[in-house]
Structure formats: C-alpha cells, structure tokens
Amino acid sequence: MSNYRQLSSAERFTIARLLAAGQSYRQIAAALDRQPSTIAREVRRNSGAQVGYRPDYAQQLTAARRWSGARLERDADLRASVLERLAAGWSPEQIAGRLAYEAGVPVISHETIYRFVYAQLKRTNDRRWRFYLPRAKYKRGWRTKGGWPRPAGRCSIHERPPAIATRNQPGHWEADTMLFSQTGQAILIVHERHTRLTMALRHDSLQAEPVATALIALLAPVPKPLRRSITFDNGTEFNRHYRIASQLGLDTFFCDPHAPWQKGGVENAIGRLRKSLPRKTNLDSLPGDSLNAILARHNNTPRKCLGFRTPAEAFIPLHFKCESTPGSRPG
C-alpha cells in the first residue's frame, strides 16, 4: 500500500475543471489516479458556501490548516483583543476566563497567551514584551517562612476561624502599606478576602496612631456585616490594632513574623498594583485622580476565583444588600 500524499495545486486545478465539466468523483479520481474518497473529501473540506470549489481557495484553506504558528499570530482580531487586555493589566488567565465567560465557550487558553508573549520576547529580542505579563518577571520567585516571636497582645493568624481561611464569608480584610523609593511616601491598602475588592488611601505617615485613624476612616463607610476581621503583618504601624478593633467592631489577627505571604490577598493586590505604581513612582507627581483610576481598573478586572466576575461585580451587590437591611449601617 502506497503512502498518502497531499493533492498538488495542479491536481486541484484539474478537479475544478472536471467538476465544472460535470464529471463524477469516480471519473475525476480515475483521471488523477486517486481514490474517489480523496476527491470527495477534498471537495467537501475546501469548498466555499458562495464560490463552490475553486483551486486557489482550496489551496489557501489547506495552507491555513497546516499553519504551525501560534493562534494569536494568525487571528488578528483575537490578538488585538488579547493585547488590549494585557495592556490594561489583565493576566493571561483572566483574559482566557473572561473571553470564555462572555462567549459561553472556551476561546483560548492562558497557556497559549503565555507562549505567544514568550515567543515574541525570543523572536524580537524586545524586552518590553515582558511588561505584558502580570508581574513583568522572567522567573517566578519563592517564598520563605519566618520564625521570630510575635509581640504580646496580638492574636495569631493560626487562631482565625476556619471560615476566614476558606474565603467563603465576606467581611474579612487584610491590610498592608505599599512603600516607594521616595522617603516618606506610602499608600495604605485594604483587601477583602471574599470578593477580592481592594481599597487604598495615600497615607505617608507610618506611625501607629495616624495609620489607625486612616484605617478607621477607610473602613467605617463599609456596612457592619462586611466588617468582621482584619489581618496584619507585624509592622509597627499596626500597633494600635486594639483601637481599630474597638472602633470598627471587628477582630484583628497577625501573620507569623517575617511571613507576610500569609496574608496573600493583599500581597497579591499590591503586586498587581505595582505594574501601575512601581517602587520608583513619585506620588507627588501623580495627577489627583490617578490612584482612584488605578484602583477602578484593578477592581474591574475579572478573576478566575470569582468565576471571571470582577471584584466590583462581587462586592457591590453585597454592599447594597447590607445597606438595605435595617440596622446594618455602622454606628
């Protein structure tokens, strides 16, 4: 039995000519010394709905199916959509998930997007392509675990109720400060574990009393059912945690020393915000509404853990539900 060989351009022209002359698949197969099934498959796969079987069109379809490059290199519309969302700070996984969420069927995998970006890095030798990736890194880092004793009067993260760890219950927050190269510049960040909503406030003082005042002001407008607990690291700026707990009516917990990754939600949020607010940023040079715009973009980016809804889409209904319930407003 001879090995199958692809039809040539000349054979496709002969098929088109003989079809136009009214010959059957068997007659065309005999003329080309091919199997009738080969002719039938060729006509079925490479005919256009409007143009019928044309040799040049058939050749183009065959070449497209045999394309070995990345899908994003041959689908201009999909490539433009993906690059636009990458430029807006979405991760490949968020893009793939949101496209599937919108279309109702899988459109592209996040691994395909990663391979496309890394292929451009290698092909073009343009290091700027890495800035399309969530952290703009070439390699992923590893976390280390600390073990220094915790100051007295702080409740360990290991004593948190299991409901907090599962993220199934709203109202549990994490807090941290985002620091910059310019001395005395900082942003106070709070992150809700269930909906992944992030709020922030520029607050350059890292003294405990002003930080407590700022945190209270940031969280006080949130309905009381959405203020259950807050988790900190062991920075001295959170030494007035008991005042925060008293005035907001929530529980406070602390990570192990030198293990800030235990409050991974806010750490992840800060990592994502770094793309728009790198450490070298001078906050004094930012326009007045820049921080709010960055937060809005962050909170309106879909998340896999939310079924590719956005944090805003997850949090706002909870907020309105609490606001409409008697006695849910903070005192």
PDB file of N, CA and C in Angstrom, residues 248-311:
ATOM      1  N   LEU A 248     -14.169  49.827  64.998  1.00  0.00           N
ATOM      2  CA  LEU A 248     -14.818  49.223  63.842  1.00  0.00           C
ATOM      3  C   LEU A 248     -15.617  47.972  64.202  1.00  0.00           C
ATOM      4  N   GLY A 249     -15.444  47.480  65.424  1.00  0.00           N
ATOM      5  CA  GLY A 249     -16.185  46.308  65.847  1.00  0.00           C
ATOM      6  C   GLY A 249     -15.789  45.050  65.118  1.00  0.00           C
ATOM      7  N   LEU A 250     -14.489  44.828  64.921  1.00  0.00           N
ATOM      8  CA  LEU A 250     -14.024  43.618  64.237  1.00  0.00           C
ATOM      9  C   LEU A 250     -12.886  42.974  65.012  1.00  0.00           C
ATOM     10  N   ASP A 251     -12.510  41.765  64.617  1.00  0.00           N
ATOM     11  CA  ASP A 251     -11.394  41.048  65.223  1.00  0.00           C
ATOM     12  C   ASP A 251     -10.118  41.325  64.434  1.00  0.00           C
ATOM     13  N   THR A 252      -8.987  41.324  65.109  1.00  0.00           N
ATOM     14  CA  THR A 252      -7.705  41.541  64.438  1.00  0.00           C
ATOM     15  C   THR A 252      -6.817  40.308  64.618  1.00  0.00           C
ATOM     16  N   PHE A 253      -6.084  39.983  63.563  1.00  0.00           N
ATOM     17  CA  PHE A 253      -5.172  38.843  63.579  1.00  0.00           C
ATOM     18  C   PHE A 253      -3.847  39.269  62.942  1.00  0.00           C
ATOM     19  N   PHE A 254      -2.766  38.548  63.295  1.00  0.00           N
ATOM     20  CA  PHE A 254      -1.436  38.892  62.800  1.00  0.00           C
ATOM     21  C   PHE A 254      -0.749  37.670  62.211  1.00  0.00           C
ATOM     22  N   CYS A 255      -0.043  37.903  61.093  1.00  0.00           N
ATOM     23  CA  CYS A 255       0.770  36.856  60.473  1.00  0.00           C
ATOM     24  C   CYS A 255       1.924  36.470  61.393  1.00  0.00           C
ATOM     25  N   ASP A 256       2.530  35.329  61.101  1.00  0.00           N
ATOM     26  CA  ASP A 256       3.780  34.987  61.757  1.00  0.00           C
ATOM     27  C   ASP A 256       4.837  36.026  61.377  1.00  0.00           C
ATOM     28  N   PRO A 257       5.770  36.331  62.264  1.00  0.00           N
ATOM     29  CA  PRO A 257       6.841  37.269  61.909  1.00  0.00           C
ATOM     30  C   PRO A 257       7.600  36.809  60.660  1.00  0.00           C
ATOM     31  N   HIS A 258       7.922  37.754  59.808  1.00  0.00           N
ATOM     32  CA  HIS A 258       8.667  37.503  58.572  1.00  0.00           C
ATOM     33  C   HIS A 258       7.915  36.546  57.640  1.00  0.00           C
ATOM     34  N   ALA A 259       6.597  36.515  57.725  1.00  0.00           N
ATOM     35  CA  ALA A 259       5.792  35.671  56.822  1.00  0.00           C
ATOM     36  C   ALA A 259       4.609  36.469  56.294  1.00  0.00           C
ATOM     37  N   PRO A 260       4.856  37.617  55.649  1.00  0.00           N
ATOM     38  CA  PRO A 260       3.732  38.430  55.164  1.00  0.00           C
ATOM     39  C   PRO A 260       2.903  37.728  54.095  1.00  0.00           C
ATOM     40  N   TRP A 261       3.481  36.701  53.442  1.00  0.00           N
ATOM     41  CA  TRP A 261       2.735  35.980  52.415  1.00  0.00           C
ATOM     42  C   TRP A 261       1.516  35.264  52.984  1.00  0.00           C
ATOM     43  N   GLN A 262       1.430  35.142  54.323  1.00  0.00           N
ATOM     44  CA  GLN A 262       0.253  34.507  54.918  1.00  0.00           C
ATOM     45  C   GLN A 262      -1.009  35.350  54.717  1.00  0.00           C
ATOM     46  N   LYS A 263      -0.851  36.640  54.486  1.00  0.00           N
ATOM     47  CA  LYS A 263      -1.990  37.470  54.072  1.00  0.00           C
ATOM     48  C   LYS A 263      -1.853  37.685  52.559  1.00  0.00           C
ATOM     49  N   GLY A 264      -2.023  36.579  51.844  1.00  0.00           N
ATOM     50  CA  GLY A 264      -1.695  36.557  50.419  1.00  0.00           C
ATOM     51  C   GLY A 264      -2.582  37.423  49.550  1.00  0.00           C
ATOM     52  N   GLY A 265      -3.815  37.697  49.999  1.00  0.00           N
ATOM     53  CA  GLY A 265      -4.707  38.502  49.180  1.00  0.00           C
ATOM     54  C   GLY A 265      -4.179  39.899  48.957  1.00  0.00           C
ATOM     55  N   VAL A 266      -3.823  40.588  50.040  1.00  0.00           N
ATOM     56  CA  VAL A 266      -3.339  41.963  49.910  1.00  0.00           C
ATOM     57  C   VAL A 266      -1.945  41.985  49.281  1.00  0.00           C
ATOM     58  N   GLU A 267      -1.135  40.953  49.546  1.00  0.00           N
ATOM     59  CA  GLU A 267       0.179  40.881  48.912  1.00  0.00           C
ATOM     60  C   GLU A 267       0.028  40.752  47.396  1.00  0.00           C
ATOM     61  N   ASN A 268      -0.916  39.927  46.966  1.00  0.00           N
ATOM     62  CA  ASN A 268      -1.176  39.769  45.535  1.00  0.00           C
ATOM     63  C   ASN A 268      -1.695  41.072  44.932  1.00  0.00           C
ATOM     64  N   ALA A 269      -2.590  41.742  45.662  1.00  0.00           N
ATOM     65  CA  ALA A 269      -3.128  43.015  45.163  1.00  0.00           C
ATOM     66  C   ALA A 269      -2.017  44.048  44.981  1.00  0.00           C
ATOM     67  N   ILE A 270      -1.115  44.134  45.953  1.00  0.00           N
ATOM     68  CA  ILE A 270      -0.004  45.085  45.854  1.00  0.00           C
ATOM     69  C   ILE A 270       0.884  44.723  44.665  1.00  0.00           C
ATOM     70  N   GLY A 271       1.124  43.435  44.477  1.00  0.00           N
ATOM     71  CA  GLY A 271       1.929  43.010  43.327  1.00  0.00           C
ATOM     72  C   GLY A 271       1.312  43.432  42.004  1.00  0.00           C
ATOM     73  N   ARG A 272       0.000  43.337  41.893  1.00  0.00           N
ATOM     74  CA  ARG A 272      -0.681  43.754  40.665  1.00  0.00           C
ATOM     75  C   ARG A 272      -0.647  45.276  40.511  1.00  0.00           C
ATOM     76  N   LEU A 273      -0.830  45.990  41.619  1.00  0.00           N
ATOM     77  CA  LEU A 273      -0.812  47.450  41.560  1.00  0.00           C
ATOM     78  C   LEU A 273       0.577  47.991  41.210  1.00  0.00           C
ATOM     79  N   ARG A 274       1.617  47.203  41.489  1.00  0.00           N
ATOM     80  CA  ARG A 274       2.980  47.648  41.192  1.00  0.00           C
ATOM     81  C   ARG A 274       3.189  47.884  39.702  1.00  0.00           C
ATOM     82  N   LYS A 275       2.375  47.247  38.869  1.00  0.00           N
ATOM     83  CA  LYS A 275       2.531  47.462  37.431  1.00  0.00           C
ATOM     84  C   LYS A 275       2.223  48.904  37.072  1.00  0.00           C
ATOM     85  N   SER A 276       1.254  49.513  37.769  1.00  0.00           N
ATOM     86  CA  SER A 276       0.909  50.916  37.543  1.00  0.00           C
ATOM     87  C   SER A 276       1.624  51.853  38.503  1.00  0.00           C
ATOM     88  N   LEU A 277       2.068  51.301  39.638  1.00  0.00           N
ATOM     89  CA  LEU A 277       2.724  52.119  40.665  1.00  0.00           C
ATOM     90  C   LEU A 277       4.044  51.468  41.073  1.00  0.00           C
ATOM     91  N   PRO A 278       5.036  51.437  40.169  1.00  0.00           N
ATOM     92  CA  PRO A 278       6.321  50.835  40.542  1.00  0.00           C
ATOM     93  C   PRO A 278       6.968  51.581  41.698  1.00  0.00           C
ATOM     94  N   ARG A 279       7.910  50.931  42.332  1.00  0.00           N
ATOM     95  CA  ARG A 279       8.528  51.491  43.545  1.00  0.00           C
ATOM     96  C   ARG A 279       9.168  52.859  43.291  1.00  0.00           C
ATOM     97  N   LYS A 280       9.631  53.103  42.082  1.00  0.00           N
ATOM     98  CA  LYS A 280      10.297  54.372  41.790  1.00  0.00           C
ATOM     99  C   LYS A 280       9.310  55.526  41.592  1.00  0.00           C
ATOM    100  N   THR A 281       8.006  55.249  41.630  1.00  0.00           N
ATOM    101  CA  THR A 281       7.000  56.287  41.409  1.00  0.00           C
ATOM    102  C   THR A 281       7.114  57.392  42.456  1.00  0.00           C
ATOM    103  N   ASN A 282       7.034  58.617  42.000  1.00  0.00           N
ATOM    104  CA  ASN A 282       6.942  59.767  42.917  1.00  0.00           C
ATOM    105  C   ASN A 282       5.464  60.130  43.033  1.00  0.00           C
ATOM    106  N   LEU A 283       4.855  59.827  44.156  1.00  0.00           N
ATOM    107  CA  LEU A 283       3.420  60.055  44.317  1.00  0.00           C
ATOM    108  C   LEU A 283       3.053  61.529  44.182  1.00  0.00           C
ATOM    109  N   ASP A 284       3.991  62.420  44.490  1.00  0.00           N
ATOM    110  CA  ASP A 284       3.700  63.855  44.387  1.00  0.00           C
ATOM    111  C   ASP A 284       3.482  64.283  42.941  1.00  0.00           C
ATOM    112  N   SER A 285       4.005  63.508  41.997  1.00  0.00           N
ATOM    113  CA  SER A 285       3.883  63.886  40.582  1.00  0.00           C
ATOM    114  C   SER A 285       2.646  63.279  39.923  1.00  0.00           C
ATOM    115  N   LEU A 286       1.898  62.438  40.638  1.00  0.00           N
ATOM    116  CA  LEU A 286       0.710  61.829  40.061  1.00  0.00           C
ATOM    117  C   LEU A 286      -0.439  62.827  40.022  1.00  0.00           C
ATOM    118  N   PRO A 287      -1.220  62.857  38.934  1.00  0.00           N
ATOM    119  CA  PRO A 287      -2.428  63.684  38.911  1.00  0.00           C
ATOM    120  C   PRO A 287      -3.391  63.278  40.021  1.00  0.00           C
ATOM    121  N   GLY A 288      -4.274  64.161  40.386  1.00  0.00           N
ATOM    122  CA  GLY A 288      -5.119  63.973  41.555  1.00  0.00           C
ATOM    123  C   GLY A 288      -5.944  62.699  41.559  1.00  0.00           C
ATOM    124  N   ASP A 289      -6.495  62.300  40.402  1.00  0.00           N
ATOM    125  CA  ASP A 289      -7.393  61.151  40.350  1.00  0.00           C
ATOM    126  C   ASP A 289      -6.697  59.870  39.895  1.00  0.00           C
ATOM    127  N   SER A 290      -5.386  59.893  39.790  1.00  0.00           N
ATOM    128  CA  SER A 290      -4.675  58.729  39.254  1.00  0.00           C
ATOM    129  C   SER A 290      -4.867  57.486  40.115  1.00  0.00           C
ATOM    130  N   LEU A 291      -4.749  57.640  41.435  1.00  0.00           N
ATOM    131  CA  LEU A 291      -4.877  56.480  42.314  1.00  0.00           C
ATOM    132  C   LEU A 291      -6.276  55.877  42.202  1.00  0.00           C
ATOM    133  N   ASN A 292      -7.299  56.720  42.160  1.00  0.00           N
ATOM    134  CA  ASN A 292      -8.667  56.221  42.022  1.00  0.00           C
ATOM    135  C   ASN A 292      -8.857  55.493  40.693  1.00  0.00           C
ATOM    136  N   ALA A 293      -8.252  56.019  39.621  1.00  0.00           N
ATOM    137  CA  ALA A 293      -8.373  55.373  38.309  1.00  0.00           C
ATOM    138  C   ALA A 293      -7.674  54.016  38.311  1.00  0.00           C
ATOM    139  N   ILE A 294      -6.509  53.939  38.956  1.00  0.00           N
ATOM    140  CA  ILE A 294      -5.775  52.670  39.036  1.00  0.00           C
ATOM    141  C   ILE A 294      -6.569  51.645  39.825  1.00  0.00           C
ATOM    142  N   LEU A 295      -7.166  52.073  40.938  1.00  0.00           N
ATOM    143  CA  LEU A 295      -7.982  51.171  41.746  1.00  0.00           C
ATOM    144  C   LEU A 295      -9.220  50.718  40.986  1.00  0.00           C
ATOM    145  N   ALA A 296      -9.839  51.633  40.243  1.00  0.00           N
ATOM    146  CA  ALA A 296     -11.027  51.271  39.469  1.00  0.00           C
ATOM    147  C   ALA A 296     -10.681  50.212  38.432  1.00  0.00           C
ATOM    148  N   ARG A 297      -9.543  50.374  37.767  1.00  0.00           N
ATOM    149  CA  ARG A 297      -9.123  49.388  36.774  1.00  0.00           C
ATOM    150  C   ARG A 297      -8.840  48.043  37.449  1.00  0.00           C
ATOM    151  N   HIS A 298      -8.197  48.085  38.609  1.00  0.00           N
ATOM    152  CA  HIS A 298      -7.886  46.867  39.351  1.00  0.00           C
ATOM    153  C   HIS A 298      -9.158  46.138  39.780  1.00  0.00           C
ATOM    154  N   ASN A 299     -10.133  46.879  40.302  1.00  0.00           N
ATOM    155  CA  ASN A 299     -11.362  46.266  40.810  1.00  0.00           C
ATOM    156  C   ASN A 299     -12.345  45.878  39.720  1.00  0.00           C
ATOM    157  N   ASN A 300     -12.075  46.286  38.503  1.00  0.00           N
ATOM    158  CA  ASN A 300     -12.933  45.908  37.377  1.00  0.00           C
ATOM    159  C   ASN A 300     -12.222  44.957  36.423  1.00  0.00           C
ATOM    160  N   THR A 301     -11.207  44.267  36.941  1.00  0.00           N
ATOM    161  CA  THR A 301     -10.515  43.224  36.198  1.00  0.00           C
ATOM    162  C   THR A 301     -11.047  41.869  36.656  1.00  0.00           C
ATOM    163  N   PRO A 302     -11.472  40.988  35.747  1.00  0.00           N
ATOM    164  CA  PRO A 302     -12.090  39.720  36.163  1.00  0.00           C
ATOM    165  C   PRO A 302     -11.081  38.792  36.838  1.00  0.00           C
ATOM    166  N   ARG A 303     -11.600  37.958  37.738  1.00  0.00           N
ATOM    167  CA  ARG A 303     -10.777  36.997  38.472  1.00  0.00           C
ATOM    168  C   ARG A 303     -11.306  35.581  38.285  1.00  0.00           C
ATOM    169  N   LYS A 304     -10.398  34.669  38.092  1.00  0.00           N
ATOM    170  CA  LYS A 304     -10.775  33.263  37.945  1.00  0.00           C
ATOM    171  C   LYS A 304     -11.525  32.768  39.174  1.00  0.00           C
ATOM    172  N   CYS A 305     -11.050  33.158  40.365  1.00  0.00           N
ATOM    173  CA  CYS A 305     -11.656  32.684  41.612  1.00  0.00           C
ATOM    174  C   CYS A 305     -13.084  33.185  41.787  1.00  0.00           C
ATOM    175  N   LEU A 306     -13.483  34.194  41.030  1.00  0.00           N
ATOM    176  CA  LEU A 306     -14.841  34.737  41.104  1.00  0.00           C
ATOM    177  C   LEU A 306     -15.682  34.299  39.911  1.00  0.00           C
ATOM    178  N   GLY A 307     -15.248  33.250  39.225  1.00  0.00           N
ATOM    179  CA  GLY A 307     -15.961  32.825  38.027  1.00  0.00           C
ATOM    180  C   GLY A 307     -15.831  33.835  36.911  1.00  0.00           C
ATOM    181  N   PHE A 308     -14.716  34.582  36.950  1.00  0.00           N
ATOM    182  CA  PHE A 308     -14.392  35.627  35.987  1.00  0.00           C
ATOM    183  C   PHE A 308     -15.349  36.817  36.047  1.00  0.00           C
ATOM    184  N   ARG A 309     -16.014  36.966  37.192  1.00  0.00           N
ATOM    185  CA  ARG A 309     -16.606  38.261  37.513  1.00  0.00           C
ATOM    186  C   ARG A 309     -15.495  39.162  38.034  1.00  0.00           C
ATOM    187  N   THR A 310     -15.775  40.441  38.175  1.00  0.00           N
ATOM    188  CA  THR A 310     -14.799  41.366  38.731  1.00  0.00           C
ATOM    189  C   THR A 310     -15.043  41.527  40.225  1.00  0.00           C
ATOM    190  N   PRO A 311     -14.038  41.976  41.011  1.00  0.00           N
ATOM    191  CA  PRO A 311     -14.274  42.251  42.430  1.00  0.00           C
ATOM    192  C   PRO A 311     -15.419  43.238  42.658  1.00  0.00           C
TER     193      PRO A 311
END
